[in-house]
CSV table of C-alpha atoms and ligand atoms in Angstrom, one decimal:
chain,number,residue,atom,x,y,z
A,2,MET,CA,67.9,-94.2,-47.5
A,3,GLU,CA,65.1,-92.1,-46.1
A,4,GLN,CA,67.6,-89.7,-44.5
A,5,LEU,CA,69.5,-89.5,-47.7
A,6,HIS,CA,66.3,-88.8,-49.6
A,7,GLN,CA,65.5,-85.9,-47.3
A,8,SER,CA,69.0,-84.5,-47.6
A,9,ILE,CA,68.8,-84.6,-51.4
A,10,ILE,CA,65.4,-82.8,-51.2
A,11,ASP,CA,67.0,-80.1,-48.9
A,12,ALA,CA,69.9,-79.7,-51.3
A,13,VAL,CA,67.6,-79.3,-54.3
A,14,ARG,CA,65.5,-76.7,-52.4
A,15,GLU,CA,68.6,-74.7,-51.7
A,16,ALA,CA,69.6,-74.9,-55.4
A,17,GLY,CA,66.2,-73.3,-56.0
A,18,VAL,CA,67.2,-70.2,-54.1
A,19,ILE,CA,70.1,-69.7,-56.6
A,20,VAL,CA,67.7,-70.0,-59.5
A,21,ARG,CA,65.0,-67.7,-58.0
A,22,SER,CA,67.6,-65.0,-57.1
A,23,ALA,CA,69.1,-64.9,-60.6
A,24,ASP,CA,70.1,-61.5,-62.0
A,25,GLU,CA,68.4,-60.0,-65.0
A,26,ASP,CA,71.6,-60.6,-66.9
A,27,LYS,CA,71.9,-64.4,-66.8
A,28,GLY,CA,75.1,-64.6,-68.9
A,29,VAL,CA,73.5,-66.5,-71.8
A,30,LYS,CA,75.7,-68.3,-74.3
A,31,GLU,CA,75.2,-70.7,-77.2
A,32,LYS,CA,76.4,-74.3,-76.7
A,33,SER,CA,76.0,-76.7,-79.7
A,34,GLY,CA,73.9,-74.3,-81.8
A,35,HIS,CA,71.6,-71.2,-81.9
A,36,GLN,CA,68.8,-73.0,-80.0
A,37,ASP,CA,71.0,-74.7,-77.4
A,38,LEU,CA,71.6,-72.1,-74.7
A,39,VAL,CA,73.3,-72.1,-71.4
A,40,THR,CA,73.5,-69.5,-68.6
A,41,ARG,CA,76.0,-68.9,-65.9
A,42,TYR,CA,73.4,-70.3,-63.5
A,43,ASP,CA,73.3,-73.7,-65.1
A,44,GLY,CA,77.0,-74.1,-64.2
A,45,ALA,CA,76.6,-72.5,-60.8
A,46,VAL,CA,73.7,-74.7,-59.8
A,47,GLN,CA,75.4,-77.8,-61.0
A,48,ARG,CA,78.6,-77.1,-59.1
A,49,PHE,CA,76.5,-76.5,-55.9
A,50,LEU,CA,74.6,-79.7,-56.4
A,51,GLU,CA,77.7,-81.8,-57.2
A,52,GLU,CA,79.5,-80.7,-54.1
A,53,ARG,CA,76.4,-81.2,-51.8
A,54,LEU,CA,75.3,-84.5,-53.3
A,55,LEU,CA,78.8,-86.0,-53.3
A,56,SER,CA,79.2,-85.0,-49.6
A,57,LEU,CA,76.1,-87.0,-48.9
A,58,LEU,CA,77.2,-90.1,-50.8
A,59,PRO,CA,81.0,-89.8,-51.5
A,60,GLU,CA,81.2,-93.2,-53.2
A,61,ALA,CA,78.7,-92.1,-55.9
A,62,GLY,CA,79.6,-91.0,-59.5
A,63,PHE,CA,78.0,-87.9,-61.0
A,64,LEU,CA,76.5,-87.3,-64.4
A,65,GLY,CA,75.3,-83.7,-65.1
A,66,GLU,CA,74.3,-81.7,-68.1
A,67,GLU,CA,77.0,-79.0,-67.7
A,68,ASP,CA,80.2,-80.8,-67.1
A,69,ALA,CA,82.3,-83.8,-67.8
A,70,PRO,CA,80.9,-87.1,-66.3
A,71,ASN,CA,82.6,-88.1,-63.1
A,72,HIS,CA,82.9,-91.9,-62.3
A,73,THR,CA,79.7,-92.9,-63.9
A,74,GLU,CA,80.8,-96.5,-63.9
A,75,ARG,CA,80.2,-96.6,-60.1
A,76,GLU,CA,77.5,-98.5,-58.3
A,77,TRP,CA,75.6,-95.3,-57.3
A,78,VAL,CA,75.4,-92.4,-59.7
A,79,PHE,CA,73.7,-89.0,-59.3
A,80,ILE,CA,72.1,-87.9,-62.7
A,81,VAL,CA,71.5,-84.1,-62.6
A,82,ASP,CA,70.0,-81.4,-64.7
A,83,PRO,CA,70.6,-78.2,-62.8
A,84,ILE,CA,68.2,-76.2,-64.9
A,85,ASP,CA,65.9,-78.2,-67.0
A,86,GLY,CA,64.0,-75.7,-69.2
A,87,THR,CA,67.0,-73.3,-69.7
A,88,THR,CA,65.1,-71.4,-72.4
A,89,ASN,CA,62.1,-70.9,-70.1
A,90,PHE,CA,64.6,-69.7,-67.4
A,91,ILE,CA,66.1,-67.2,-69.8
A,92,LYS,CA,62.7,-65.9,-71.0
A,93,GLY,CA,61.2,-65.7,-67.5
A,94,ILE,CA,58.6,-68.5,-68.1
A,95,PRO,CA,58.2,-70.1,-64.7
A,96,ILE,CA,58.4,-73.7,-65.9
A,97,VAL,CA,61.8,-74.9,-64.8
A,98,GLY,CA,62.9,-78.1,-63.1
A,99,ILE,CA,65.9,-78.8,-61.0
A,100,SER,CA,66.2,-82.5,-61.5
A,101,VAL,CA,68.2,-85.0,-59.4
A,102,GLY,CA,68.0,-88.7,-59.9
A,103,LEU,CA,70.0,-91.4,-58.0
A,104,ALA,CA,70.7,-94.6,-59.9
A,105,HIS,CA,71.9,-97.9,-58.4
A,106,ASN,CA,73.5,-100.2,-60.9
A,107,GLY,CA,71.7,-98.6,-63.8
A,108,GLN,CA,68.2,-98.5,-62.1
A,109,MET,CA,66.7,-95.3,-60.7
A,110,GLU,CA,66.3,-95.5,-56.9
A,111,GLN,CA,65.4,-91.9,-56.1
A,112,GLY,CA,64.1,-88.9,-58.0
A,113,VAL,CA,63.6,-85.3,-57.0
A,114,VAL,CA,62.3,-82.6,-59.4
A,115,TYR,CA,61.7,-79.1,-58.0
A,116,ASN,CA,60.2,-76.1,-59.8
A,117,PRO,CA,61.6,-73.1,-57.7
A,118,TYR,CA,59.0,-70.7,-59.2
A,119,THR,CA,55.9,-72.6,-58.2
A,120,ASP,CA,57.6,-74.2,-55.1
A,121,GLU,CA,56.4,-77.7,-56.2
A,122,MET,CA,58.7,-80.5,-55.1
A,123,PHE,CA,58.1,-83.8,-56.8
A,124,THR,CA,59.7,-86.8,-55.1
A,125,ALA,CA,59.9,-90.5,-55.3
A,126,ARG,CA,61.9,-93.4,-53.8
A,127,ARG,CA,61.6,-96.8,-55.5
A,128,GLY,CA,58.8,-98.8,-53.9
A,129,HIS,CA,57.5,-95.9,-51.8
A,130,GLY,CA,55.2,-94.0,-54.1
A,131,ALA,CA,55.4,-90.5,-55.6
A,132,PHE,CA,54.7,-87.2,-53.9
A,133,CYS,CA,54.3,-83.5,-54.6
A,134,ASN,CA,55.1,-81.3,-51.6
A,135,GLY,CA,54.7,-84.4,-49.4
A,136,LYS,CA,51.2,-85.4,-50.7
A,137,PRO,CA,50.8,-88.6,-52.7
A,138,ILE,CA,50.3,-88.2,-56.4
A,139,SER,CA,49.0,-90.7,-59.0
A,140,VAL,CA,48.3,-90.9,-62.7
A,141,THR,CA,44.8,-90.8,-64.1
A,142,SER,CA,43.1,-93.7,-65.7
A,143,ASN,CA,41.8,-91.7,-68.7
A,144,PRO,CA,42.3,-93.1,-72.2
A,145,LEU,CA,44.1,-90.9,-74.7
A,146,ALA,CA,40.9,-89.6,-76.1
A,147,ASP,CA,40.1,-87.9,-72.7
A,148,GLY,CA,43.7,-86.8,-72.1
A,149,ILE,CA,46.1,-83.9,-72.5
A,150,SER,CA,49.3,-84.9,-74.4
A,151,PHE,CA,52.6,-83.2,-73.5
A,152,PHE,CA,55.4,-83.3,-76.0
A,153,GLY,CA,59.0,-82.0,-76.5
A,154,THR,CA,60.4,-80.9,-79.8
A,155,SER,CA,64.0,-82.3,-79.3
A,156,LEU,CA,65.0,-78.8,-80.4
A,157,TYR,CA,68.7,-79.5,-80.6
A,158,TYR,CA,68.1,-82.0,-83.4
A,159,PRO,CA,66.3,-80.1,-86.2
A,160,GLU,CA,66.2,-83.4,-88.2
A,161,LEU,CA,63.7,-84.8,-85.7
A,162,GLY,CA,61.3,-81.8,-86.2
A,163,ASP,CA,59.1,-83.4,-88.9
A,164,ARG,CA,58.7,-86.6,-86.9
A,165,SER,CA,58.0,-84.8,-83.6
A,166,PHE,CA,55.3,-82.6,-85.2
A,167,ALA,CA,53.8,-85.5,-87.1
A,168,ILE,CA,53.3,-87.4,-83.8
A,169,ALA,CA,52.1,-84.3,-82.0
A,170,LYS,CA,49.5,-83.7,-84.8
A,171,LYS,CA,48.2,-87.2,-84.4
A,172,LEU,CA,48.0,-86.7,-80.6
A,173,PHE,CA,46.2,-83.4,-81.2
A,174,GLU,CA,43.6,-85.3,-83.3
A,175,SER,CA,43.4,-88.2,-80.8
A,176,SER,CA,43.3,-86.4,-77.5
A,177,LEU,CA,41.8,-83.3,-75.9
A,178,ASP,CA,44.8,-81.1,-76.8
A,179,VAL,CA,48.6,-80.9,-76.8
A,180,ARG,CA,51.0,-78.9,-74.6
A,181,ARG,CA,54.7,-78.1,-75.0
A,182,LEU,CA,56.0,-77.1,-71.5
A,183,GLY,CA,59.7,-76.8,-72.3
A,184,ALA,CA,61.0,-78.8,-69.4
A,185,ALA,CA,61.0,-82.6,-69.8
A,186,SER,CA,61.4,-83.3,-66.1
A,187,LEU,CA,58.2,-81.4,-65.4
A,188,ASP,CA,56.4,-83.0,-68.4
A,189,LEU,CA,57.0,-86.4,-66.6
A,190,CYS,CA,55.9,-85.0,-63.2
A,191,TYR,CA,52.8,-83.5,-64.7
A,192,VAL,CA,51.7,-86.9,-66.1
A,193,ALA,CA,52.6,-88.4,-62.7
A,194,ALA,CA,50.3,-85.8,-61.0
A,195,GLY,CA,47.4,-86.5,-63.3
A,196,ARG,CA,47.6,-83.1,-65.0
A,197,GLY,CA,47.9,-84.8,-68.4
A,198,GLU,CA,47.9,-88.4,-69.7
A,199,CYS,CA,51.0,-88.8,-71.8
A,200,TYR,CA,54.3,-87.3,-73.0
A,201,PHE,CA,56.7,-88.1,-75.7
A,202,GLU,CA,60.0,-86.7,-77.1
A,203,CYS,CA,62.2,-88.2,-79.8
A,204,SER,CA,65.6,-87.6,-78.2
A,205,LEU,CA,66.6,-86.7,-74.7
A,206,PHE,CA,69.6,-87.0,-72.4
A,207,PRO,CA,69.4,-89.1,-69.2
A,208,TRP,CA,69.6,-86.0,-67.0
A,209,ASP,CA,66.3,-84.7,-68.6
A,210,TYR,CA,64.3,-87.8,-67.6
A,211,ALA,CA,66.2,-89.8,-64.9
A,212,ALA,CA,64.4,-88.3,-61.9
A,213,GLY,CA,61.0,-87.8,-63.6
A,214,SER,CA,60.9,-91.3,-65.0
A,215,LEU,CA,61.0,-92.8,-61.4
A,216,ILE,CA,58.4,-90.2,-60.2
A,217,LEU,CA,56.1,-91.2,-63.0
A,218,GLU,CA,56.5,-95.0,-62.4
A,219,GLU,CA,56.0,-94.6,-58.7
A,220,ALA,CA,52.8,-92.7,-59.5
A,221,GLY,CA,51.5,-95.7,-61.5
A,222,GLY,CA,52.6,-94.6,-64.9
A,223,ILE,CA,54.7,-96.4,-67.6
A,224,VAL,CA,57.7,-95.0,-69.3
A,225,THR,CA,59.7,-96.6,-72.1
A,226,ASP,CA,61.4,-95.5,-75.2
A,227,MET,CA,59.3,-94.9,-78.2
A,228,THR,CA,59.7,-98.5,-79.4
A,229,GLY,CA,58.4,-99.8,-76.0
A,230,ALA,CA,61.9,-100.8,-74.8
A,231,PRO,CA,63.1,-100.0,-71.2
A,232,LEU,CA,64.8,-96.7,-70.7
A,233,ARG,CA,68.6,-96.6,-70.4
A,234,TYR,CA,70.4,-94.0,-68.2
A,235,ASP,CA,73.8,-94.2,-69.8
A,236,ARG,CA,73.0,-92.7,-73.2
A,237,LYS,CA,70.4,-90.7,-75.1
A,238,CYS,CA,66.9,-92.1,-75.5
A,239,SER,CA,63.5,-91.4,-77.0
A,240,LEU,CA,60.6,-91.2,-74.4
A,241,ALA,CA,57.1,-92.5,-74.5
A,242,ALA,CA,55.5,-91.9,-71.1
A,243,ALA,CA,51.8,-92.3,-70.1
A,244,ASN,CA,49.3,-93.4,-67.5
A,245,ALA,CA,48.9,-97.2,-67.6
A,246,ALA,CA,45.6,-96.9,-69.5
A,247,SER,CA,47.1,-95.1,-72.5
A,248,HIS,CA,50.7,-96.2,-72.8
A,249,GLN,CA,50.1,-98.9,-75.4
A,250,GLN,CA,47.8,-96.5,-77.3
A,251,LEU,CA,50.6,-94.0,-77.3
A,252,LEU,CA,53.1,-96.6,-78.6
A,253,ASP,CA,50.7,-97.7,-81.3
A,254,LEU,CA,50.0,-94.1,-82.4
A,255,ILE,CA,53.8,-93.4,-82.6
A,256,ALA,CA,54.3,-96.6,-84.6
A,257,GLY,CA,51.5,-95.5,-86.9
A,258,CYS,CA,53.5,-92.3,-87.7
A,259,GLY,CA,56.3,-94.4,-89.3
B,25,IPD,C1,65.5,-79.4,-72.5
B,25,IPD,C2,64.1,-79.4,-72.0
B,25,IPD,C3,63.1,-79.4,-73.2
B,25,IPD,C4,63.3,-80.6,-74.1
B,25,IPD,C5,64.8,-80.7,-74.5
B,25,IPD,C6,65.7,-80.7,-73.3
B,25,IPD,P1,67.4,-78.2,-71.1
B,25,IPD,O1,66.4,-79.5,-71.4
B,25,IPD,O2,63.8,-80.4,-71.2
B,25,IPD,O3,61.8,-79.4,-72.8
B,25,IPD,O4,62.5,-80.4,-75.2
B,25,IPD,O5,64.9,-81.8,-75.3
B,25,IPD,O6,67.0,-80.8,-73.7
B,25,IPD,O7,68.4,-78.2,-72.2
B,25,IPD,O8,66.6,-77.0,-71.0
B,25,IPD,O9,68.0,-78.7,-69.8
C-alpha cells in the first residue's frame, strides 16, 4: 500500500505539470449552465490520471468528474477531480486542487490533493496520519469563535444560494471571518492543516471531497454531511467539516439556520 501511495503521489505530481503548463487559451466551454465551466485541460488531466492510476491497480474502478463512471461497483475505486477549482484555473487564481481518492468497499483508504501552483502536496493513508509535503499536519483545537470558516456556494445549484449565504452569514457573525477559496478539496486540506477551523457546502459530488475528507480525518478533524450523517462516496452530499472542537457547534449552527 505504501508503494501504491507513493506511485499515486508521483502520478498526481506529473498531472500538475500539465496544469501548470496550460496555454493562455484553455478551451473553455459551458457544461450544465453558465457558471459550470470546463476546459480542455480538465479532460486531458483526467485521461492522464485514469490511464496512470489504472495501470497501478488494474482491478480498480474509476469515478471522475469529466467522463462516464467506469466499474464503480468494484472493491477498489479511484475517485478523481482532475481540476478542482476550474473557475480559479480559468481566471488564473492559483487555488486549484488535483484530487485523487482511493476507496475500498465504499471507505476512503488513500487521499492525495495537490495544488500545482503552490507545490503543496496533501496526502493521507487511513491510519497513518495526514501530511503536507511529507510533514505531518493536524487540525487546531480552536472553537468556532476563534476560527476561520471556509465555505462553498454550490454554484451549480442557484436554488441553494439563499441557504448557503444564510449559513455563511451566521458563521461570519460567530467566527473570526469567512473565506470562499473556490476549490472544495483545498478547503478540506486547509482545515486539516490548521489554516481554518471549519468548512461547509450544501451540495458536492464525491470527486470534490473524496480525497480531502480522508486527509481531514487523518489530521484529527471530523467530516459528515450537514445533518451529521456519515459521508457517502457514491452520490452527491452536503458537507460539514471541522476540527473536533467545533464540529458539533458547526452542525448546531447549520440546524439553527433551518
Ligand atoms: C467546484 C469547486 C468549488 C465548489 C463547487 C465544486 P469544480 O469544483 O470545488 O469550490 O464550490 O461546488 O463543484 O467544478 O471546480 O471541479
